[in-house]
XYZ file of C-alpha atoms in Angstrom:
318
model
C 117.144 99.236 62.214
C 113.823 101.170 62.068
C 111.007 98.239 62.679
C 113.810 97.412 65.706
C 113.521 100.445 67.085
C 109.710 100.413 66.663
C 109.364 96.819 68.324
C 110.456 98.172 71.735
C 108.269 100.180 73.663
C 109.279 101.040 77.045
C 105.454 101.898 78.809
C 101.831 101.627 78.147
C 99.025 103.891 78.576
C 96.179 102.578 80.060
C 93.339 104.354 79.450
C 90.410 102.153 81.918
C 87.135 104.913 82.096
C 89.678 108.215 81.143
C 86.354 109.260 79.294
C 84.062 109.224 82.411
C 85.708 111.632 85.303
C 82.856 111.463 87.453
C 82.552 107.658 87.147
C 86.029 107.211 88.164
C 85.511 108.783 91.204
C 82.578 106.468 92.034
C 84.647 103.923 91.061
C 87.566 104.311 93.237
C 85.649 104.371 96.145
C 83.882 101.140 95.269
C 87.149 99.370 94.555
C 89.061 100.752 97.614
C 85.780 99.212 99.759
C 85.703 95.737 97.890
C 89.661 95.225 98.235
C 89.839 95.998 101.823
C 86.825 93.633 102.325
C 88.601 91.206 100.147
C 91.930 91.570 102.012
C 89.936 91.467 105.638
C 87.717 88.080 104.248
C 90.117 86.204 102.407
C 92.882 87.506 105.310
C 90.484 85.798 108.225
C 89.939 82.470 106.151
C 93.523 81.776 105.924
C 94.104 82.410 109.584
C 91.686 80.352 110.613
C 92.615 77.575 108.359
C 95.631 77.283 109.149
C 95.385 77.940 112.872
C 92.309 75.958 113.768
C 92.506 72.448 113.612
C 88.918 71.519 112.915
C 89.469 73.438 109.495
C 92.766 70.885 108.787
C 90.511 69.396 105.859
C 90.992 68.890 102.049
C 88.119 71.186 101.270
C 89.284 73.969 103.688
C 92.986 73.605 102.205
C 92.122 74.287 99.095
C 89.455 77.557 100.329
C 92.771 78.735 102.161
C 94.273 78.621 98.655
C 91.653 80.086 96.930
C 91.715 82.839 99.223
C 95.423 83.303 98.850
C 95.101 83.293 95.112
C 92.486 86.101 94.926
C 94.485 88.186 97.692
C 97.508 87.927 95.235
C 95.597 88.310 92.270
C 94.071 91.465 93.190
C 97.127 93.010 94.641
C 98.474 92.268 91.649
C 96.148 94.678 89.524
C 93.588 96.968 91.813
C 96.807 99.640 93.686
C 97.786 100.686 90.218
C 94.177 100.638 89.616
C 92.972 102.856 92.250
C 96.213 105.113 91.707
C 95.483 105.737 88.101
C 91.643 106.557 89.483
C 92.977 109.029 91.721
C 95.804 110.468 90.358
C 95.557 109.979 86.198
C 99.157 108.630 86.393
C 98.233 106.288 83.412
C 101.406 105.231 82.779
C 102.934 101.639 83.402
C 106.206 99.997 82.393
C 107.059 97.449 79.738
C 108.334 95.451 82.508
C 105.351 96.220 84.639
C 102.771 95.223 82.903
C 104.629 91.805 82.044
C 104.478 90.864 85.429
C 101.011 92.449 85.606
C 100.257 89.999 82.801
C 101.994 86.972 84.222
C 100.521 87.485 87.650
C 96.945 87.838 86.402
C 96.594 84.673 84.168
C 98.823 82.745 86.258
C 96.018 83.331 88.763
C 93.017 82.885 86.590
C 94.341 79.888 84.938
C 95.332 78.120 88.639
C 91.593 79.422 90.339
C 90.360 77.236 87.149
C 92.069 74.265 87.693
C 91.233 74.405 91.996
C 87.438 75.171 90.899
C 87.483 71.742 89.274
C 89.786 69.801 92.082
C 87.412 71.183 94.573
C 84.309 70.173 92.505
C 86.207 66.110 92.354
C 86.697 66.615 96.317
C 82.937 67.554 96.813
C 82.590 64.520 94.651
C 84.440 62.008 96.627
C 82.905 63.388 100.179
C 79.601 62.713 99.102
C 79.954 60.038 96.733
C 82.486 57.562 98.480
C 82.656 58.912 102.222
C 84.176 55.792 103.265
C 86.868 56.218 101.214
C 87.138 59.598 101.790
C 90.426 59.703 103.722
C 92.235 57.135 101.646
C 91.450 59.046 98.364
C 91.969 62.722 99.710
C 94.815 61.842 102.005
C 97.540 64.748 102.570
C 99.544 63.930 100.600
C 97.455 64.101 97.493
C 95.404 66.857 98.353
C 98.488 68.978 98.530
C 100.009 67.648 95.353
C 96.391 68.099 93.809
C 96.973 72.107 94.853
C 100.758 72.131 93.651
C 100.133 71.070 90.298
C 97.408 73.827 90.084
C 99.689 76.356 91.031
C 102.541 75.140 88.656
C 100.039 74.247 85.524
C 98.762 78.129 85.947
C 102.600 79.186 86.386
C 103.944 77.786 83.500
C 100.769 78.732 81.411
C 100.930 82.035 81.890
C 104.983 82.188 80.918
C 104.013 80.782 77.661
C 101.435 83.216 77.332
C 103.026 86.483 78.696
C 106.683 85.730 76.594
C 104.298 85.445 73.571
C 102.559 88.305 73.689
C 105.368 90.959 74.874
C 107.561 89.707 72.485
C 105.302 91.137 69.786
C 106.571 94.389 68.103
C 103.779 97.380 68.932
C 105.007 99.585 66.321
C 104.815 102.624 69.037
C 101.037 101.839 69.568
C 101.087 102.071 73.520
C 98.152 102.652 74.574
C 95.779 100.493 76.088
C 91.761 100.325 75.842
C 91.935 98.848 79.285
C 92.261 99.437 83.042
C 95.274 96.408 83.113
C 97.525 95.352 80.951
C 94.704 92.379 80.139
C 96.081 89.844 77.402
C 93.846 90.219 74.753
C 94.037 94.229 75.188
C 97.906 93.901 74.432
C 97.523 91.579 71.505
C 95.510 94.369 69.880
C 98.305 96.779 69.811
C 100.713 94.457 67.819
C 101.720 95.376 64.176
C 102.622 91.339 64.013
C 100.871 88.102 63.348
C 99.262 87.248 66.698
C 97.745 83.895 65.277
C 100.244 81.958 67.140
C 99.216 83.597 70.279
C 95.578 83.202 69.698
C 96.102 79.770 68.759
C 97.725 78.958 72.457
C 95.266 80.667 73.965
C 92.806 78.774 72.231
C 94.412 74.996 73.659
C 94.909 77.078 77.238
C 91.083 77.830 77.180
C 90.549 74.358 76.140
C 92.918 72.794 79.113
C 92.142 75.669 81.374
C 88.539 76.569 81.286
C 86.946 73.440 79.354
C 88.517 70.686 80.851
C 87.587 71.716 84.880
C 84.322 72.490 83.681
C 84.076 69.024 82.356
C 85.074 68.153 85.990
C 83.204 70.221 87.767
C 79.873 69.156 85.152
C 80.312 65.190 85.888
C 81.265 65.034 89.633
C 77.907 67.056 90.197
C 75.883 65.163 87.652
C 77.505 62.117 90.566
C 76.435 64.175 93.585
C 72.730 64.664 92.390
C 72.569 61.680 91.301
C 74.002 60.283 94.913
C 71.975 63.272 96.861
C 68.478 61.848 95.025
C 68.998 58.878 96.439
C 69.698 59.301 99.842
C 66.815 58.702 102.226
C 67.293 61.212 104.847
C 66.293 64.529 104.512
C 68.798 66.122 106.761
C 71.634 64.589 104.749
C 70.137 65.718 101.280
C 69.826 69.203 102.830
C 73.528 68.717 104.197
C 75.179 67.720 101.060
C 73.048 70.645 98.963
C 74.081 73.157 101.431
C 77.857 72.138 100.831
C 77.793 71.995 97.169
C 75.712 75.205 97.312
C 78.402 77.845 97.838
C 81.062 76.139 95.257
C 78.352 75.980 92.368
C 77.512 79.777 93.054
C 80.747 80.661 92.491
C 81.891 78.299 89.760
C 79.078 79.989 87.734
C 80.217 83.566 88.750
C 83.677 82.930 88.014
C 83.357 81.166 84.333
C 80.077 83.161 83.564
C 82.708 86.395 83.664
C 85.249 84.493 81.904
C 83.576 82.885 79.048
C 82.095 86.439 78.290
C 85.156 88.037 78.514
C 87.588 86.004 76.525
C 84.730 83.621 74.468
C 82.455 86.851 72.994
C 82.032 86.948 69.495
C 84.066 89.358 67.447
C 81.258 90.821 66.133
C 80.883 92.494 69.174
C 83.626 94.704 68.712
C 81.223 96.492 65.943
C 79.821 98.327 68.948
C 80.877 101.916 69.686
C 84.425 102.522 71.175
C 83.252 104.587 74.235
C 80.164 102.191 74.891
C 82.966 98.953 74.345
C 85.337 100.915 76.609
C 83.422 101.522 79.594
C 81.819 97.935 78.819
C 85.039 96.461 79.299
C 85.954 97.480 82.307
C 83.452 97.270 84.061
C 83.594 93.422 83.691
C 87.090 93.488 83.972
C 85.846 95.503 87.548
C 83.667 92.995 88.401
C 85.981 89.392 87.682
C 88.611 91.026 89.292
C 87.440 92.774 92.317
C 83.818 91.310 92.797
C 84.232 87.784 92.745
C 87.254 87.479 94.735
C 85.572 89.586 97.547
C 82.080 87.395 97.198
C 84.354 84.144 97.099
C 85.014 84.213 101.120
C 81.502 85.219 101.870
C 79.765 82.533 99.333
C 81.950 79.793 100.622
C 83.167 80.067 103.628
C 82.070 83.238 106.201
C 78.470 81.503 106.389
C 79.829 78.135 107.430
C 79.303 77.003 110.725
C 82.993 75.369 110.998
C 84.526 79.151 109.650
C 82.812 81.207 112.307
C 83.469 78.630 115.226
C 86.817 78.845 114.074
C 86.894 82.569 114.028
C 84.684 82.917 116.832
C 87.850 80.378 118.610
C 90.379 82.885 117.749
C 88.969 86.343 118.533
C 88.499 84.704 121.888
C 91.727 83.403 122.167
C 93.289 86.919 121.472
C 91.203 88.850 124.215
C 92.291 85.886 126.670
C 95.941 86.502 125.646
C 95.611 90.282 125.539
């Protein structure tokens, strides 16, 4: 009856930079200006994609996911964030910080899986452009999307039911600004090798096997590019692949260091692994999503003629 009552615990603590005051301040009012310009940049993609015809594409359908997924994904995690800056209400749920859980590594795990269908769409454009609108048809390219959102869906179930299962032992409190995975699994008084074997094969399925994508359909397009006589197409097709590769290594640079790091890490101070901590945590979930709009897509010719269309199209209707 005891280790039952100790295996539920009804909220976490999370502690995020409780040990820096006057960084927290700075930090609030860095997040608060990186999610409204990820809300405004990510908001004015998906507008325009969906209202602009010349944007009806494969590669701008899955950008107008993207941004969708890092609107969600952020919503998800920086309010509580920026309220527990503000306010020190540190305090979240059992039940909140599942779905804080769930909602975070479903999104990771589907941005993975787009970053590599984008990559094999960037592949067929440059490599088979003939065949371009038989391959990517419609149909496919939103099936292609689907199962990224499901795979990522379903992933993160298996993941979150494993890991709040666990009985904390009334060890609540969290090194961490979120209730981050790998943060929870530390407060367990249980075996956690089952979870950190599934998270093992979801790394594997998740991050390797896009990667793998992503390395061989551009190891296609160089090869393709370097052969292509015309200078104005090699520039063309660099310039495309450009903004995806910048953020492909932004986004699994952060991850791989986050979830990959060698234990022996964790020999470094508490305080200096703390504030270490979240500040990546910070950066992969506030600083790419709000770099994601502006790398790919707020610099393209296409996106501003399409927003340039619609602000127009509003004063004329005004």
């Amino acid at each position: 009856m005891d280790r039952i009552n100790q295996t539920f615990v009804k909220e976490f603590i999370l502690l995020g930079l409780s040990g820096y005051p006057k960084l927290e301040v700075i930090l609030f009012a860095l997040i608060l200006v990186m999610y409204l310009v990820i809300l405004i940049g990510n908001g004015v993609l998906i507008i325009a994609s969906i209202f602009d015809f010349r944007l009806h594409t494969p590669m701008y359908f899955f950008l107008g996911n993207l941004s969708f997924l890092d609107i969600c994904y952020t919503s998800s995690s920086v309010p509580s964030t920026l309220v527990s800056l503000i306010s020190k209400k540190r305090n979240i749920s059992f039940c909140g910080c599942a779905v804080q859980m769930f909602l975070g590594f479903a999104m990771g795990s589907t941005e993975c899986l787009l970053l590599g269908v984008m990559a094999f769409d960037r592949y067929v454009a440059i490599c088979n452009p003939l065949r371009y609108p038989i391959i990517m048809s419609k149909v496919v390219y939103v099936l292609m999307a689907s199962v990224s959102w499901f795979s990522g869906g379903i992933n993160s179930i298996v993941q979150t039911a494993l890991a709040m299962q666990l009985p904390f032992c009334e060890n609540n409190i969290i090194n961490h600004f979120l209730c981050e995975i790998l943060a929870v699994l530390k407060l367990a008084c249980a075996d956690i090798s089952l979870n950190f074997f599934t998270l093992t094969v979801s790394n594997m399925v998740f991050l390797v096997l896009p990667l793998l994508v992503i390395f061989f359909s551009y190891m296609f397009i160089l090869y393709t590019i370097l052969r292509m006589s015309s200078a104005t197409g090699r520039r063309k097709a660099f310039s495309t692949c450009s903004a995806h590769l910048t953020v492909v290594i932004i986004f699994y640079g952060t991850i791989f260091f986050m979830y990959a790091k060698p234990k022996s890490q964790d020999i470094l101070g508490q305080d200096s692994l703390q504030a270490r901590e979240a500040l990546i945590s910070m950066f992969y979930g506030v600083v790419t999503p709000m770099l994601n709009p502006i790398i790919y897509s707020l610099r393209n010719k296409d996106v501003k003629a399409a927003v340039k269309y619609l602000l127009t199209w509003k004063a004329v209707n005004q």
